[in-house]
Amino acid sequence: MNKNEFEEFFKRYEGNPILTPEIWPYKVSSVFNPGAIKFNNEVLLLVRVEDREGHSHLTIATSKDGKTNWHINPEPALAAEPEFGEAIFGLEDPRIVWSEERQEYMITCVSFFEGVAGEPPGISLITTKDFSDFKRLGRQLIPPNKDASLLPKTIKGYYALIHRPIVDGRTDIWVSFSKDLNFWGKERVLIPARNRTWDNARVGLGPPPIETPEGWLVIYHGAKDTASGTIYRVGLVLLDLETLEVIRRSRDWVFGPKEYYERVGDVDDIVFPCGAIVDEKTNELLVYYGAADSVVALATANLDDVLTYLKKCTEY
Ligand code: BMA
């Protein structure tokens, strides 16, 4: 490695982009920002699909190896439901966890508040056991809010919901706690946007936190506003398994728009991960991300390399 090269532990899959509008079984404008989970010995992506009206819904795509031979469902799995107060503008950016305690999958996604001035974004919580029947648990927290995921397990009897409200113009990552997925409290800032950095404009959770022996691995996006638009890149944080205190935070971004499909699209210069899988046999971390709000791509890393890098970071 040359002295002026960064350590690049995320590698782009050579078959990127893995999902594009051209291969969709019905007419769509763009496909991006998928949630990801292991289901029935396959990788299941819940892909945000935008139509030409500009509305988004969520559609399931599955693959045995998480890389090739994707089967895309011919029908959307989830769309906005006005009877649950979701404005027709759509559902966006799902995150999926498997709850061992509840024996079901829990999906959080962005929806828009019908009947509230400006239809601000908020968080819908949906559960399923089979990705065929879905149960809506309704809205969580007040808008505006985005980029939410539950932790896959409760902490001292509390569900922990990581989310990104806008508070007094600031966009930091927060956490709130609940006993019943109904009433939330004890909220606090978990990961703040920083000053004059690559992640100063806003930050938001990427995939659901991944439990490792070193702590919860958080992959997050950070945005920087520039004269030619906003650049979305990826950073890393390690949280204490019990207290959720930040143990480590990368000072640098570790993955950013570089390839053509990341730099040019409906929204240029965006990498936006919402789902990640760990292959326990190989210790490979597979991170699924939307590229330029247009296509779905995959980056992989060795989980140990990621943790080794983070443990060297002192900045938080
Ligand atoms: C964010 C979200 C994402 C989107 C990103 C870049 O605010 O809305 O859905 O990918 O902007 O446009």
Coordinates of C-alpha atoms and ligand atoms in Angstrom, one line a residue:
M1 CA 0.0 0.0 0.0
N2 CA 1.4 3.4 -0.9
K3 CA 1.8 6.0 1.8
N4 CA -1.0 8.2 0.3
E5 CA -3.5 5.4 0.1
F6 CA -6.3 4.8 2.6
E7 CA -7.0 1.3 3.9
E8 CA -10.0 0.2 1.8
F9 CA -11.6 -2.7 3.5
F10 CA -15.0 -2.4 1.7
K11 CA -14.8 -3.9 -1.7
R12 CA -17.4 -3.4 -4.4
Y13 CA -18.9 -6.5 -5.8
E14 CA -17.7 -7.0 -9.3
G15 CA -21.3 -7.6 -10.6
N16 CA -22.5 -4.2 -9.4
P17 CA -25.0 -2.8 -9.7
I18 CA -26.9 -6.0 -8.6
L19 CA -30.4 -4.6 -9.2
T20 CA -31.5 -2.1 -11.7
P21 CA -34.9 -0.8 -13.0
E22 CA -34.2 -2.5 -16.4
I23 CA -34.5 -6.0 -14.8
W24 CA -37.6 -5.2 -12.8
P25 CA -40.7 -7.4 -13.7
Y26 CA -42.9 -4.3 -14.0
K27 CA -42.4 -0.6 -14.9
V28 CA -40.4 1.4 -12.4
S29 CA -38.2 4.5 -12.5
S30 CA -35.6 3.5 -9.9
V31 CA -34.7 0.9 -7.3
F32 CA -32.6 1.6 -4.3
N33 CA -32.0 1.7 -0.5
P34 CA -33.0 -1.9 0.3
G35 CA -33.3 -3.5 3.7
A36 CA -31.7 -6.9 4.0
I37 CA -32.2 -10.0 6.1
K38 CA -31.5 -13.8 6.0
F39 CA -34.8 -15.6 5.3
N40 CA -35.3 -19.3 4.4
N41 CA -31.6 -19.8 3.7
E42 CA -31.6 -16.9 1.2
V43 CA -30.8 -13.2 1.3
L44 CA -34.0 -11.2 1.2
L45 CA -33.9 -7.6 0.1
L46 CA -36.9 -5.3 0.6
V47 CA -36.2 -2.8 -2.1
R48 CA -37.4 0.8 -2.3
V49 CA -39.0 1.1 -5.7
E50 CA -39.9 4.5 -7.1
D51 CA -42.5 4.8 -9.9
R52 CA -42.8 7.6 -12.4
E53 CA -45.3 9.3 -10.3
G54 CA -42.5 9.8 -7.8
H55 CA -44.0 7.5 -5.2
S56 CA -42.2 4.7 -3.5
H57 CA -43.2 1.2 -2.5
L58 CA -41.3 -1.8 -1.2
T59 CA -40.7 -5.0 -3.2
I60 CA -39.0 -8.3 -2.3
A61 CA -36.0 -9.6 -4.2
T62 CA -34.2 -12.9 -3.1
S63 CA -31.0 -14.6 -3.9
K64 CA -29.3 -17.8 -2.5
D65 CA -25.8 -16.3 -2.3
G66 CA -26.9 -12.6 -1.9
K67 CA -25.0 -11.7 -5.0
T68 CA -26.4 -13.4 -8.1
N69 CA -29.6 -14.9 -9.6
W70 CA -32.0 -12.5 -7.9
H71 CA -35.7 -13.4 -8.0
I72 CA -37.8 -10.2 -8.0
N73 CA -41.4 -10.5 -6.9
P74 CA -43.8 -9.4 -9.6
E75 CA -45.9 -7.5 -7.0
P76 CA -45.0 -4.9 -4.4
A77 CA -44.9 -6.3 -0.8
L78 CA -45.8 -3.1 1.0
A79 CA -47.2 0.3 -0.1
A80 CA -48.4 3.3 1.9
E81 CA -51.8 2.7 3.5
P82 CA -53.9 5.8 4.0
E83 CA -56.1 4.0 6.6
F84 CA -53.0 3.9 8.8
G85 CA -52.4 7.6 8.3
E86 CA -49.7 7.1 5.7
A87 CA -49.8 9.7 2.9
I88 CA -49.8 8.2 -0.6
F89 CA -46.3 9.6 -1.3
G90 CA -45.0 6.2 -0.2
L91 CA -42.8 4.0 1.9
E92 CA -39.1 4.5 1.8
D93 CA -35.8 3.1 3.1
P94 CA -36.7 -0.1 5.1
R95 CA -34.6 -1.6 7.8
I96 CA -35.3 -5.2 8.9
V97 CA -34.4 -7.1 12.1
W98 CA -35.2 -10.6 13.3
S99 CA -36.5 -10.5 16.9
E100 CA -35.6 -13.7 18.6
E101 CA -37.8 -12.7 21.6
R102 CA -40.9 -12.1 19.4
Q103 CA -40.0 -14.7 16.8
E104 CA -40.8 -12.4 14.0
Y105 CA -39.2 -9.8 11.7
M106 CA -39.6 -6.2 12.5
I107 CA -39.5 -3.6 9.7
T108 CA -39.1 0.1 10.1
C109 CA -39.6 2.4 7.1
V110 CA -40.1 6.0 6.3
S111 CA -43.8 7.0 5.7
F112 CA -45.4 10.4 5.4
F113 CA -48.0 11.8 7.8
E114 CA -51.3 12.3 6.1
G115 CA -53.2 15.3 7.3
V116 CA -50.2 17.0 8.9
A117 CA -49.1 20.2 7.2
G118 CA -46.4 19.5 4.7
E119 CA -46.8 15.7 5.1
P120 CA -43.6 15.3 7.0
P121 CA -41.7 12.0 7.1
G122 CA -42.1 9.7 10.0
I123 CA -41.5 6.1 11.0
S124 CA -43.9 3.2 10.4
L125 CA -43.4 -0.1 12.2
I126 CA -44.5 -3.3 10.5
T127 CA -44.0 -7.0 11.6
T128 CA -44.1 -10.2 9.7
K129 CA -43.3 -13.9 10.2
D130 CA -43.2 -14.8 6.5
F131 CA -42.8 -11.7 4.3
S132 CA -46.2 -12.5 3.0
D133 CA -48.6 -11.4 5.8
F134 CA -47.6 -8.1 7.3
K135 CA -49.0 -6.5 10.5
R136 CA -48.9 -2.8 11.0
L137 CA -48.0 -1.6 14.4
G138 CA -48.5 2.0 13.4
R139 CA -46.5 5.2 13.6
Q140 CA -43.7 5.5 16.1
L141 CA -42.6 8.9 17.5
I142 CA -43.5 12.3 16.0
P143 CA -42.4 13.7 12.7
P144 CA -40.1 14.7 11.1
N145 CA -38.1 11.6 11.5
K146 CA -36.3 9.1 9.3
D147 CA -33.6 6.4 9.2
A148 CA -35.0 4.2 12.0
S149 CA -34.3 0.7 13.1
L150 CA -35.0 -1.3 16.2
L151 CA -32.1 -3.2 17.9
P152 CA -32.7 -6.9 17.2
K153 CA -33.0 -7.5 21.0
T154 CA -34.3 -5.6 24.0
I155 CA -31.9 -4.0 26.4
K156 CA -32.9 -4.5 30.1
G157 CA -36.4 -5.2 29.0
Y158 CA -36.7 -2.1 26.7
Y159 CA -36.9 -2.0 22.9
A160 CA -34.4 0.5 21.6
L161 CA -35.3 2.4 18.5
I162 CA -32.6 4.3 16.7
H163 CA -33.9 7.2 14.6
R164 CA -33.1 10.5 13.1
P165 CA -35.4 13.4 14.1
I166 CA -34.8 17.0 13.1
V167 CA -34.5 19.0 16.3
D168 CA -34.1 22.7 16.1
G169 CA -32.6 22.3 12.6
R170 CA -30.1 19.7 13.8
T171 CA -30.0 16.2 12.3
D172 CA -28.3 13.8 14.7
I173 CA -28.9 10.1 15.4
W174 CA -31.1 9.6 18.5
V175 CA -32.2 6.5 20.5
S176 CA -35.5 6.1 22.3
F177 CA -36.7 3.3 24.5
S178 CA -40.1 1.5 25.0
K179 CA -41.5 -1.4 27.0
D180 CA -44.4 -2.0 24.6
L181 CA -43.6 -0.5 21.2
N182 CA -46.2 2.1 21.9
F183 CA -44.9 4.6 24.3
W184 CA -41.4 5.9 23.9
G185 CA -39.1 7.8 26.2
K186 CA -35.6 8.2 27.7
E187 CA -34.6 9.6 24.3
R188 CA -31.1 10.9 23.8
V189 CA -28.6 11.8 21.1
L190 CA -26.6 8.7 20.2
I191 CA -24.4 9.9 17.3
P192 CA -24.2 13.6 16.6
A193 CA -23.4 15.2 13.3
R194 CA -19.9 16.8 13.6
N195 CA -18.6 20.2 12.8
R196 CA -16.9 20.9 9.5
T197 CA -16.4 17.3 8.6
W198 CA -17.6 14.9 5.8
D199 CA -20.7 14.2 8.1
N200 CA -21.5 17.7 9.2
A201 CA -24.7 18.4 7.3
R202 CA -26.6 15.3 8.7
V203 CA -26.1 11.8 9.8
G204 CA -28.5 8.8 9.8
L205 CA -28.4 5.2 10.7
G206 CA -27.6 2.8 7.9
P207 CA -28.4 -0.9 8.4
P208 CA -29.7 -2.1 11.8
P209 CA -26.8 -2.3 14.2
I210 CA -24.9 -5.6 14.1
E211 CA -24.0 -7.4 17.4
T212 CA -20.4 -8.3 17.6
P213 CA -18.2 -9.4 20.6
E214 CA -16.7 -5.9 20.5
G215 CA -20.1 -4.0 20.6
W216 CA -22.9 -3.0 18.3
L217 CA -21.4 -2.2 14.9
V218 CA -23.2 0.8 13.4
I219 CA -22.8 1.7 9.8
Y220 CA -24.1 5.2 9.2
H221 CA -24.4 7.7 6.5
G222 CA -23.1 11.2 6.7
A223 CA -23.8 14.1 4.4
K224 CA -21.8 17.1 3.4
D225 CA -23.3 20.0 1.4
T226 CA -21.1 21.2 -1.3
A227 CA -21.3 23.9 -4.1
S228 CA -22.3 21.1 -6.5
G229 CA -24.7 19.2 -4.3
T230 CA -24.7 16.9 -1.3
I231 CA -22.4 13.9 -1.0
Y232 CA -23.6 10.9 1.1
R233 CA -20.8 8.7 2.5
V234 CA -20.5 6.0 5.1
G235 CA -18.8 6.0 8.5
L236 CA -18.6 3.5 11.4
V237 CA -19.4 3.5 15.1
L238 CA -19.0 0.9 17.8
L239 CA -21.6 1.1 20.7
D240 CA -21.3 -0.6 24.1
L241 CA -23.6 -3.7 24.0
E242 CA -25.4 -2.7 27.2
T243 CA -25.2 1.0 27.7
L244 CA -25.2 1.9 23.9
E245 CA -22.5 4.5 24.7
V246 CA -20.2 5.3 21.7
I247 CA -17.0 3.4 22.2
R248 CA -15.4 4.2 18.9
R249 CA -16.2 6.4 15.9
S250 CA -14.3 6.6 12.6
R251 CA -12.9 10.1 12.1
D252 CA -12.8 9.4 8.3
W253 CA -15.5 8.2 6.0
V254 CA -14.8 4.6 5.0
F255 CA -16.9 4.2 1.8
G256 CA -18.1 6.9 -0.6
P257 CA -19.3 7.5 -4.1
K258 CA -16.6 6.6 -6.7
E259 CA -18.0 4.4 -9.4
Y260 CA -20.2 5.9 -12.2
Y261 CA -23.4 4.2 -10.9
E262 CA -22.7 5.9 -7.5
R263 CA -21.7 9.3 -8.9
V264 CA -24.4 9.7 -11.5
G265 CA -28.1 9.0 -11.3
D266 CA -31.4 10.5 -10.1
V267 CA -29.4 12.0 -7.2
D268 CA -25.7 12.2 -7.8
D269 CA -23.0 11.2 -5.4
I270 CA -25.0 9.0 -3.0
V271 CA -24.2 5.7 -1.3
F272 CA -27.0 4.9 1.1
P273 CA -26.9 1.5 2.9
C274 CA -30.0 0.2 4.7
G275 CA -29.2 -3.5 5.0
A276 CA -26.3 -5.7 5.9
I277 CA -25.8 -9.5 6.4
V278 CA -23.0 -11.4 8.0
D279 CA -22.1 -14.7 6.5
E280 CA -21.1 -16.6 9.6
K281 CA -19.1 -19.2 7.7
T282 CA -16.8 -16.8 6.0
N283 CA -17.2 -13.8 8.4
E284 CA -18.0 -11.7 5.3
L285 CA -20.1 -8.6 5.9
L286 CA -22.4 -7.9 2.9
V287 CA -23.6 -4.3 2.8
Y288 CA -26.5 -3.5 0.4
Y289 CA -26.8 0.1 -0.6
G290 CA -28.7 2.4 -2.9
A291 CA -26.4 4.1 -5.4
A292 CA -27.3 7.6 -6.7
D293 CA -30.9 6.9 -5.7
S294 CA -31.2 4.8 -8.9
V295 CA -29.8 1.2 -8.5
V296 CA -28.9 -1.3 -5.8
A297 CA -25.3 -2.2 -5.2
L298 CA -23.3 -4.5 -2.8
A299 CA -20.0 -3.9 -0.9
T300 CA -18.3 -6.6 1.1
A301 CA -15.8 -6.5 3.9
N302 CA -14.3 -9.0 6.3
L303 CA -16.0 -8.3 9.6
D304 CA -12.7 -8.7 11.6
D305 CA -11.0 -6.1 9.3
V306 CA -13.8 -3.6 10.1
L307 CA -13.6 -4.2 13.8
T308 CA -9.8 -4.0 13.8
Y309 CA -10.0 -0.7 12.0
L310 CA -12.6 0.6 14.4
K311 CA -10.6 -0.4 17.4
K312 CA -7.8 1.8 16.1
C313 CA -10.1 4.8 16.0
T314 CA -10.1 7.0 19.1
E315 CA -12.2 9.8 17.8
Y316 CA -15.7 10.2 19.0
Ligands
BMA1 C1 -32.1 11.0 2.2 C2 -33.2 9.9 2.1 C3 -32.8 8.8 1.2 C4 -32.1 9.3 -0.1 C5 -31.0 10.3 0.3 C6 -30.3 10.9 -0.9 O1 -32.7 12.1 2.8 O2 -34.4 10.5 1.6 O3 -33.9 8.1 0.8 O4 -31.4 8.2 -0.7 O5 -31.6 11.4 1.0 O6 -31.2 11.5 -1.8

